């Protein structure tokens, strides 16, 4: 008997299949700035494939941002839902919930132009939108109100990052007695601990918590992620190593105490990778398909990429790729600090980033200094990202911290060994060749410094340039052979986590 199987709970245990909804700010390919979007999409699909895990497809509630493209062929079902919204004239907002089947899950777009029909997801060139608390509280409330309007109870609301944390507050402060959503368990997945959704006291009314809002948070306001961590039945982050790191002040971003307090209800589940979405054998963005059995296509992709970004395709010198959100987390400054010495070693760089353009200033200066050696592309570009994973020789991921990371997994799947800082999920997904020559899949370095990065690149270049290509080919082959599929391990772990969340909720609601 486990600790949750008391007689009272077992009498009310839900059906073995769970009614699961996701609330998230990103979901690939509809809306993505980083790995959050990849994971929400892949996990929702994978849960639907586990026999007996979920009751019907997972429903993913996502804002209908301006850029979301509804496929013309989708059979869209539109439902009008009236959502309490104390700051709106009349105290309610009408949203249209546009739902359709999205390759393995049901996408439910919350259409409310005043909140979401804007150029960016989170902000524009002048910074974060000032009404983000209201926008994301509306998302969560609309998700709960949609299921109430349909009279379809929910067993688990999986909330992703701070944007979805208003759901935890709303459930506890406003819907606790509701028969449809009040008993739902909440499972919080932290993809990024750096963004808390800090809501100052004078903006708390945006959350629409009514009088209950005054009792939440402290005198200064509400840390939405902190509230999610405190209130969700289960909390996880996306790799075991990061789950250990964030219990320490150095990585905990001020929430380490909250996480420690959750004891064994806080865990790390390593992200997978959707191996159908990311497959060099079928990727239409690539100049030529390839797989582990025949890498000829990868050489064609390399030539194609270099021509696209203005580097000499005939030059055999190693190409290092970097892709990521322009955020201090991602270590673009380390790449800039190392760039001159990397170029001096004959290496070239292809960089793709979008976000805070100032983070590329150092690299731009190095590119001007070394014409023909460093190509920088500053935008979000799905196809180019795929062409880079396929076309470069080595992939650099010098993140200062990394909850999991998708980039390094994609690179390995595309036959491109990663060079990465040994932190978080990077440590969990890459086997250093120097530590294990027979099992290595990449190169790890311990200090987040340009020097450590350069030393790791030196190790990689020695293998890359060795006259005998055997060690390099074996390294590439091992990376391509890793099974990252969600179905094989991570998605079943989420199913267990959700069952545990349900049991914990039952134990408190009776
Ligand atoms: P994070 O979640 O911190 O952004 P991950 O490595 O987990 O980092 O995921 C990043 C995802 O976003 C990958 O799929 C990567 O290819 C993609 N990505 C990041 N920046 C860009 C960009 N500028 N253009 C296209 N794709 C990008």
XYZ file of C-alpha atoms and ligand atoms in Angstrom:
537
model
C 0.000 0.000 0.000
C 1.445 3.396 -0.795
C 0.975 6.493 1.280
C -1.924 7.773 -0.817
C -4.053 4.659 -0.842
C -6.041 5.230 2.322
C -9.562 3.806 2.427
C -11.298 7.151 1.928
C -9.246 8.025 -1.102
C -9.647 4.624 -2.705
C -13.438 4.807 -2.352
C -13.382 7.921 -4.517
C -10.456 7.114 -6.727
C -11.132 8.475 -10.178
C -11.379 6.312 -13.241
C -7.931 5.085 -14.254
C -7.925 7.388 -17.242
C -7.430 11.025 -16.346
C -9.133 14.093 -17.764
C -6.157 16.351 -18.357
C -5.937 19.903 -19.585
C -2.781 21.935 -20.175
C -2.612 25.698 -19.746
C 0.432 27.234 -21.400
C 1.701 30.391 -23.079
C 3.465 28.476 -25.882
C 2.826 25.402 -27.959
C 4.742 24.506 -31.087
C 4.073 25.064 -33.995
C 1.340 27.543 -33.098
C 3.348 29.792 -30.787
C 6.943 29.269 -29.712
C 9.917 31.273 -28.551
C 11.841 28.381 -27.004
C 11.725 24.908 -25.508
C 8.474 25.540 -23.584
C 6.603 25.410 -26.884
C 8.390 22.224 -27.995
C 7.647 20.431 -24.739
C 3.987 21.407 -24.389
C 3.294 20.130 -27.899
C 5.288 16.906 -27.587
C 4.123 15.987 -24.090
C 0.443 16.593 -24.866
C 0.736 14.294 -27.884
C 2.772 11.640 -26.074
C 0.337 11.403 -23.139
C -2.406 10.678 -25.635
C -0.393 7.736 -26.939
C 0.073 6.005 -23.587
C -2.626 3.346 -23.454
C -5.162 4.087 -20.745
C -3.463 7.234 -19.442
C -5.786 10.034 -20.488
C -9.489 10.207 -21.123
C -9.701 11.548 -24.662
C -7.012 13.783 -26.064
C -5.229 16.229 -23.780
C -6.697 19.716 -24.261
C -4.116 22.480 -24.579
C -5.376 25.997 -23.779
C -3.289 28.631 -25.524
C -3.883 32.338 -26.233
C -4.781 33.110 -29.789
C -1.885 35.464 -30.453
C -1.884 37.424 -33.700
C 0.677 35.107 -35.267
C -1.183 31.853 -34.536
C -2.108 30.290 -37.853
C -5.204 28.124 -37.820
C -4.836 25.645 -40.679
C -7.539 26.204 -43.305
C -8.293 22.474 -43.261
C -8.921 22.351 -39.476
C -12.479 21.606 -38.377
C -12.736 24.458 -35.906
C -15.390 24.411 -33.254
C -16.121 27.888 -31.839
C -17.621 28.275 -28.381
C -18.529 31.611 -26.802
C -17.671 31.699 -23.126
C -18.387 34.520 -20.711
C -15.472 34.904 -18.307
C -15.582 36.909 -15.075
C -13.109 39.763 -15.525
C -13.521 42.402 -12.828
C -11.573 45.070 -14.694
C -13.706 44.736 -17.834
C -16.750 46.959 -18.289
C -19.654 44.988 -16.836
C -17.270 42.655 -14.988
C -17.048 40.003 -17.689
C -15.154 39.377 -20.895
C -16.517 37.289 -23.714
C -13.957 35.008 -25.296
C -14.302 32.686 -28.240
C -12.708 29.305 -27.670
C -11.605 27.952 -31.026
C -10.879 24.246 -30.769
C -9.532 21.741 -33.237
C -7.575 18.500 -33.342
C -3.875 19.211 -33.566
C -1.957 16.046 -34.376
C -2.572 14.081 -31.203
C -4.134 16.610 -28.847
C -6.941 19.164 -28.940
C -5.832 22.745 -29.235
C -8.161 25.262 -27.584
C -7.314 28.806 -28.571
C -8.595 31.557 -26.323
C -9.565 34.287 -28.723
C -9.806 37.698 -27.073
C -8.344 40.316 -29.410
C -7.881 43.019 -26.775
C -5.624 40.681 -24.803
C -3.814 38.660 -27.454
C -4.056 40.257 -30.892
C -0.680 41.974 -30.558
C 2.663 41.812 -32.297
C 4.418 39.859 -29.507
C 3.498 37.110 -27.049
C 4.909 38.762 -23.945
C 5.898 42.267 -24.961
C 7.195 44.506 -27.694
C 10.212 46.719 -28.285
C 9.344 48.817 -25.252
C 9.407 45.814 -22.886
C 6.893 43.453 -21.287
C 3.246 44.321 -21.765
C 2.037 46.126 -18.616
C -1.123 44.019 -18.485
C 0.532 40.586 -18.622
C -0.945 39.617 -15.253
C -4.383 40.283 -16.634
C -3.699 38.588 -19.982
C -2.469 35.356 -18.448
C -5.035 35.331 -15.642
C -7.623 35.586 -18.410
C -6.072 32.561 -20.126
C -6.315 30.436 -16.991
C -9.748 31.616 -16.044
C -11.021 31.087 -19.578
C -9.715 27.502 -19.484
C -11.571 26.782 -16.235
C -14.707 28.587 -17.408
C -14.694 26.670 -20.685
C -14.831 23.348 -18.882
C -17.495 24.721 -16.525
C -19.592 25.891 -19.461
C -19.281 22.424 -20.970
C -19.908 20.735 -17.597
C -16.884 18.546 -18.193
C -14.952 17.968 -14.963
C -11.187 18.064 -14.958
C -8.937 15.732 -12.957
C -5.618 17.467 -13.636
C -4.708 20.934 -14.806
C -1.089 20.816 -15.955
C 0.200 24.354 -15.679
C 3.404 25.362 -17.419
C 5.616 28.187 -16.119
C 4.425 31.383 -14.429
C 1.943 32.332 -17.133
C -0.336 29.490 -16.093
C 0.122 29.897 -12.326
C -2.957 32.143 -11.955
C -4.892 28.871 -12.398
C -3.579 27.653 -9.040
C -4.637 30.877 -7.347
C -8.016 30.973 -9.045
C -8.767 27.395 -8.084
C -7.973 27.998 -4.441
C -9.365 31.499 -4.055
C -12.434 31.401 -6.291
C -13.335 27.934 -7.544
C -12.563 25.687 -4.569
C -16.232 24.676 -4.195
C -16.957 24.346 -7.872
C -18.082 20.809 -8.760
C -16.486 20.877 -12.229
C -13.045 22.378 -11.660
C -12.757 22.881 -7.900
C -11.440 19.385 -7.224
C -8.950 19.386 -10.063
C -5.410 18.596 -9.061
C -2.766 20.990 -10.263
C 0.604 19.862 -11.534
C 3.115 22.630 -12.172
C 5.973 22.127 -14.594
C 8.766 24.673 -14.343
C 10.537 25.122 -17.670
C 12.128 28.381 -16.613
C 12.665 29.480 -13.033
C 14.071 32.851 -14.028
C 10.682 34.381 -14.868
C 8.312 34.617 -11.921
C 5.414 36.691 -13.201
C 5.997 39.197 -10.427
C 2.777 41.191 -9.952
C 3.141 44.335 -7.810
C 0.425 44.978 -5.256
C -1.079 47.840 -7.282
C -1.600 45.414 -10.186
C -3.005 42.481 -8.228
C -6.522 43.501 -9.226
C -5.559 42.449 -12.772
C -5.614 38.843 -11.591
C -9.302 39.062 -10.826
C -9.071 37.332 -7.450
C -11.695 39.561 -5.853
C -11.406 40.220 -2.143
C -9.282 37.070 -1.846
C -6.464 38.827 -3.699
C -5.677 40.931 -0.657
C -4.762 37.837 1.350
C -2.368 36.415 -1.231
C 1.327 37.258 -1.524
C 3.009 39.864 0.631
C 2.770 43.615 1.032
C 4.676 44.131 -2.214
C 2.655 41.892 -4.447
C 2.379 38.347 -5.742
C 5.084 36.109 -7.147
C 2.934 33.996 -9.444
C 5.466 31.219 -9.893
C 6.006 31.123 -6.135
C 2.243 30.784 -5.602
C 2.124 27.998 -8.178
C 4.923 26.173 -6.370
C 3.120 26.490 -3.047
C -0.328 25.510 -4.275
C 0.147 22.866 -6.957
C -0.215 19.296 -5.720
C 2.938 18.305 -7.592
C 5.755 20.423 -8.952
C 8.438 19.331 -11.335
C 11.167 20.763 -13.424
C 12.544 19.295 -16.582
C 15.686 17.421 -15.582
C 16.886 15.619 -12.459
C 20.137 17.587 -12.222
C 18.377 20.945 -12.465
C 15.855 19.749 -9.858
C 18.770 19.240 -7.463
C 20.533 22.487 -8.417
C 17.526 24.726 -7.795
C 17.302 23.637 -4.178
C 20.403 25.788 -3.663
C 20.346 29.597 -3.493
C 22.849 29.831 -6.358
C 20.298 28.366 -8.817
C 16.984 28.821 -7.015
C 16.266 32.352 -8.273
C 14.850 33.259 -4.875
C 12.449 30.302 -4.895
C 14.803 27.633 -3.543
C 13.108 27.845 -0.131
C 9.683 27.253 -1.710
C 11.057 24.264 -3.614
C 12.833 22.762 -0.620
C 9.570 23.081 1.303
C 7.823 20.816 -1.211
C 10.006 17.878 -0.247
C 9.436 14.863 -2.462
C 6.488 16.550 -4.156
C 9.085 18.425 -6.208
C 10.861 16.240 -8.770
C 12.819 16.404 -12.019
C 11.587 14.634 -15.147
C 13.958 14.782 -18.073
C 12.443 16.214 -21.227
C 12.255 14.038 -24.288
C 12.330 15.144 -27.879
C 9.613 14.599 -30.439
C 11.506 12.382 -32.841
C 8.942 12.802 -35.593
C 9.008 16.589 -35.428
C 12.815 16.476 -35.380
C 14.001 13.948 -37.947
C 16.704 14.677 -40.534
C 15.335 11.881 -42.706
C 12.017 13.669 -43.217
C 12.717 17.322 -42.391
C 11.389 19.368 -45.333
C 13.557 22.362 -44.380
C 16.739 20.478 -45.259
C 18.507 20.576 -48.610
C 18.852 16.783 -48.483
C 17.510 14.118 -46.125
C 19.864 11.817 -44.235
C 19.964 9.290 -41.473
C 22.547 7.436 -39.414
C 23.052 4.852 -42.159
C 23.946 7.422 -44.784
C 25.267 10.853 -43.938
C 25.766 12.080 -47.502
C 22.765 14.364 -47.103
C 24.400 16.040 -44.107
C 27.286 17.200 -46.296
C 24.754 18.677 -48.716
C 23.035 20.436 -45.805
C 26.375 21.872 -44.718
C 27.064 23.336 -48.150
C 23.517 24.660 -48.382
C 23.703 26.339 -44.960
C 27.029 27.996 -45.605
C 25.823 29.390 -48.909
C 22.697 30.728 -47.180
C 24.592 32.553 -44.443
C 27.393 33.823 -46.668
C 30.272 31.568 -45.567
C 32.507 29.655 -47.992
C 31.031 26.177 -48.567
C 34.333 24.888 -49.969
C 36.312 25.672 -46.797
C 36.600 22.424 -44.758
C 37.259 24.188 -41.417
C 34.889 23.240 -38.609
C 31.612 25.136 -38.239
C 30.211 25.721 -34.772
C 26.495 26.488 -34.503
C 24.676 28.428 -31.787
C 20.875 28.790 -31.587
C 18.901 30.273 -28.771
C 16.760 32.934 -27.234
C 18.845 36.043 -26.683
C 18.771 35.856 -22.910
C 21.686 36.155 -20.460
C 20.982 32.519 -19.535
C 22.204 31.253 -22.879
C 25.821 32.442 -22.579
C 26.142 34.421 -25.814
C 28.674 36.557 -23.940
C 30.851 33.472 -23.416
C 30.753 32.754 -27.135
C 31.659 36.387 -27.836
C 34.524 36.189 -25.346
C 35.833 33.053 -27.020
C 35.127 34.004 -30.634
C 38.474 35.576 -31.538
C 40.414 32.603 -30.209
C 38.055 30.137 -31.883
C 38.510 31.893 -35.210
C 42.287 31.857 -34.642
C 42.008 28.077 -34.423
C 40.377 28.008 -37.847
C 36.814 27.480 -36.621
C 33.819 29.365 -38.002
C 30.565 30.280 -36.269
C 26.927 30.392 -37.354
C 24.687 32.099 -34.796
C 20.878 32.337 -34.776
C 19.161 34.237 -31.995
C 16.094 36.283 -31.239
C 15.230 38.427 -28.247
C 17.378 41.059 -26.560
C 19.533 42.303 -29.468
C 22.030 43.950 -27.117
C 23.253 40.489 -26.116
C 24.701 40.083 -29.604
C 26.785 43.266 -29.528
C 29.995 41.453 -28.545
C 29.575 38.837 -31.239
C 28.709 41.434 -33.863
C 31.973 43.234 -33.126
C 33.889 39.960 -33.541
C 32.082 39.248 -36.821
C 33.144 42.632 -38.203
C 36.719 41.896 -37.181
C 36.741 38.470 -38.867
C 34.953 38.716 -42.208
C 33.846 35.387 -43.638
C 34.283 33.573 -40.303
C 31.197 34.479 -38.247
C 27.623 34.633 -39.574
C 24.938 36.099 -37.322
C 21.230 35.902 -38.057
C 18.959 37.790 -35.724
C 15.397 36.577 -35.941
C 13.175 33.626 -35.055
C 13.450 31.294 -38.036
C 12.203 27.708 -37.793
C 13.633 26.563 -41.097
C 17.029 28.161 -40.586
C 17.280 26.591 -37.117
C 16.806 23.178 -38.703
C 19.327 23.974 -41.419
C 21.835 24.928 -38.728
C 21.321 21.790 -36.611
C 21.923 19.765 -39.773
C 24.569 21.881 -41.464
C 27.089 22.686 -38.730
C 29.774 20.297 -37.470
C 29.462 21.047 -33.740
C 26.724 22.704 -31.682
C 27.625 25.100 -28.862
C 25.375 25.413 -25.814
C 27.201 27.365 -23.110
C 24.102 28.081 -20.972
C 24.900 29.417 -17.505
C 21.985 27.335 -16.243
C 19.748 25.038 -18.240
C 16.547 23.412 -16.944
C 16.851 20.840 -19.728
C 17.500 22.214 -23.192
C 16.158 20.911 -26.468
C 18.933 22.302 -28.645
C 21.574 19.774 -27.625
C 19.181 16.854 -28.173
C 18.123 18.127 -31.574
C 21.772 18.594 -32.527
C 22.637 14.998 -31.592
C 19.629 13.703 -33.507
C 20.859 15.671 -36.527
C 24.350 14.143 -36.248
C 25.965 17.239 -34.738
C 27.854 16.617 -31.487
C 27.192 19.245 -28.790
C 29.714 21.201 -26.722
C 27.977 22.365 -23.563
C 28.342 23.673 -20.041
C 27.919 20.819 -17.560
C 24.776 22.128 -15.875
C 21.128 21.083 -15.483
C 19.711 19.022 -18.286
C 22.851 19.434 -20.376
C 24.661 17.255 -17.825
C 21.814 14.720 -17.977
C 21.643 14.399 -21.753
C 25.263 14.576 -22.925
C 27.916 11.975 -22.164
C 31.343 13.592 -22.290
C 33.654 11.829 -24.709
C 36.629 12.445 -22.432
C 34.892 10.702 -19.536
C 33.675 7.760 -21.587
C 35.314 7.220 -24.958
C 33.021 4.307 -25.790
C 29.744 6.019 -24.873
C 30.490 9.714 -25.351
C 28.027 11.827 -27.318
C 29.566 15.282 -26.897
C 31.860 17.551 -24.893
C 31.134 19.150 -21.519
C 32.966 21.903 -19.671
C 32.659 22.774 -16.002
C 33.208 26.509 -15.683
C 31.043 29.068 -17.469
C 34.064 30.913 -18.864
C 35.343 31.528 -22.395
C 38.531 29.630 -21.467
C 36.679 26.489 -20.420
C 34.527 26.707 -23.533
C 37.637 27.031 -25.703
C 39.293 24.045 -24.013
C 36.214 21.936 -24.781
C 36.189 23.149 -28.387
C 39.873 22.212 -28.626
C 39.061 18.687 -27.491
C 36.253 18.503 -30.029
C 38.393 19.848 -32.871
C 41.078 17.254 -32.181
C 38.535 14.495 -32.755
C 36.942 16.310 -35.704
C 40.260 16.888 -37.470
C 41.935 13.557 -36.656
C 43.197 11.849 -39.833
C 41.422 8.676 -38.789
C 37.717 9.622 -38.916
C 36.672 6.558 -36.902
C 36.306 8.240 -33.518
C 34.358 11.151 -35.022
C 31.999 8.876 -36.951
C 31.359 6.777 -33.857
C 30.634 9.916 -31.824
C 28.132 11.153 -34.395
C 26.523 7.725 -34.676
C 26.067 7.389 -30.920
C 24.353 10.782 -30.717
C 22.020 9.886 -33.569
C 21.146 6.560 -31.944
C 19.942 7.959 -28.614
C 16.245 7.285 -28.033
C 14.782 10.609 -26.871
C 11.183 9.605 -27.457
C 8.704 10.936 -24.934
C 6.691 7.736 -25.021
C 9.588 5.569 -23.894
C 10.112 7.208 -20.521
C 9.252 10.820 -19.788
C 5.563 10.791 -20.729
C 4.794 7.740 -18.526
C 6.569 9.550 -15.677
C 4.248 12.528 -16.191
C 1.259 10.174 -16.165
C 2.441 8.835 -12.785
C 3.038 12.363 -11.535
C -0.499 13.362 -12.499
C -1.924 10.309 -10.726
C -0.011 11.302 -7.659
C -1.345 14.856 -7.933
C -4.894 13.485 -8.087
C -4.315 11.364 -4.993
C -2.909 14.342 -3.116
C -5.870 16.492 -4.116
C -8.313 13.811 -3.023
C -6.579 13.647 0.303
C -7.289 17.344 0.887
C -10.744 17.703 -0.659
C -12.107 14.441 0.741
P 14.833 27.420 -24.049
O 13.639 26.629 -23.691
O 15.553 27.967 -22.859
O 14.536 28.474 -25.045
P 15.743 24.982 -25.386
O 17.067 24.554 -25.897
O 15.034 24.056 -24.463
O 15.900 26.426 -24.742
O 14.742 25.181 -26.608
C 14.956 26.145 -27.585
C 14.037 25.827 -28.741
O 13.762 27.032 -29.440
C 14.693 24.895 -29.736
O 13.684 24.194 -30.446
C 15.404 25.886 -30.642
O 15.652 25.325 -31.906
C 14.377 26.991 -30.722
N 14.908 28.329 -31.008
C 15.536 29.164 -30.145
N 15.853 30.332 -30.759
C 15.413 30.213 -32.040
C 15.450 31.107 -33.182
N 15.983 32.314 -33.115
N 14.885 30.651 -34.327
C 14.333 29.409 -34.390
N 14.284 28.550 -33.362
C 14.807 28.945 -32.190
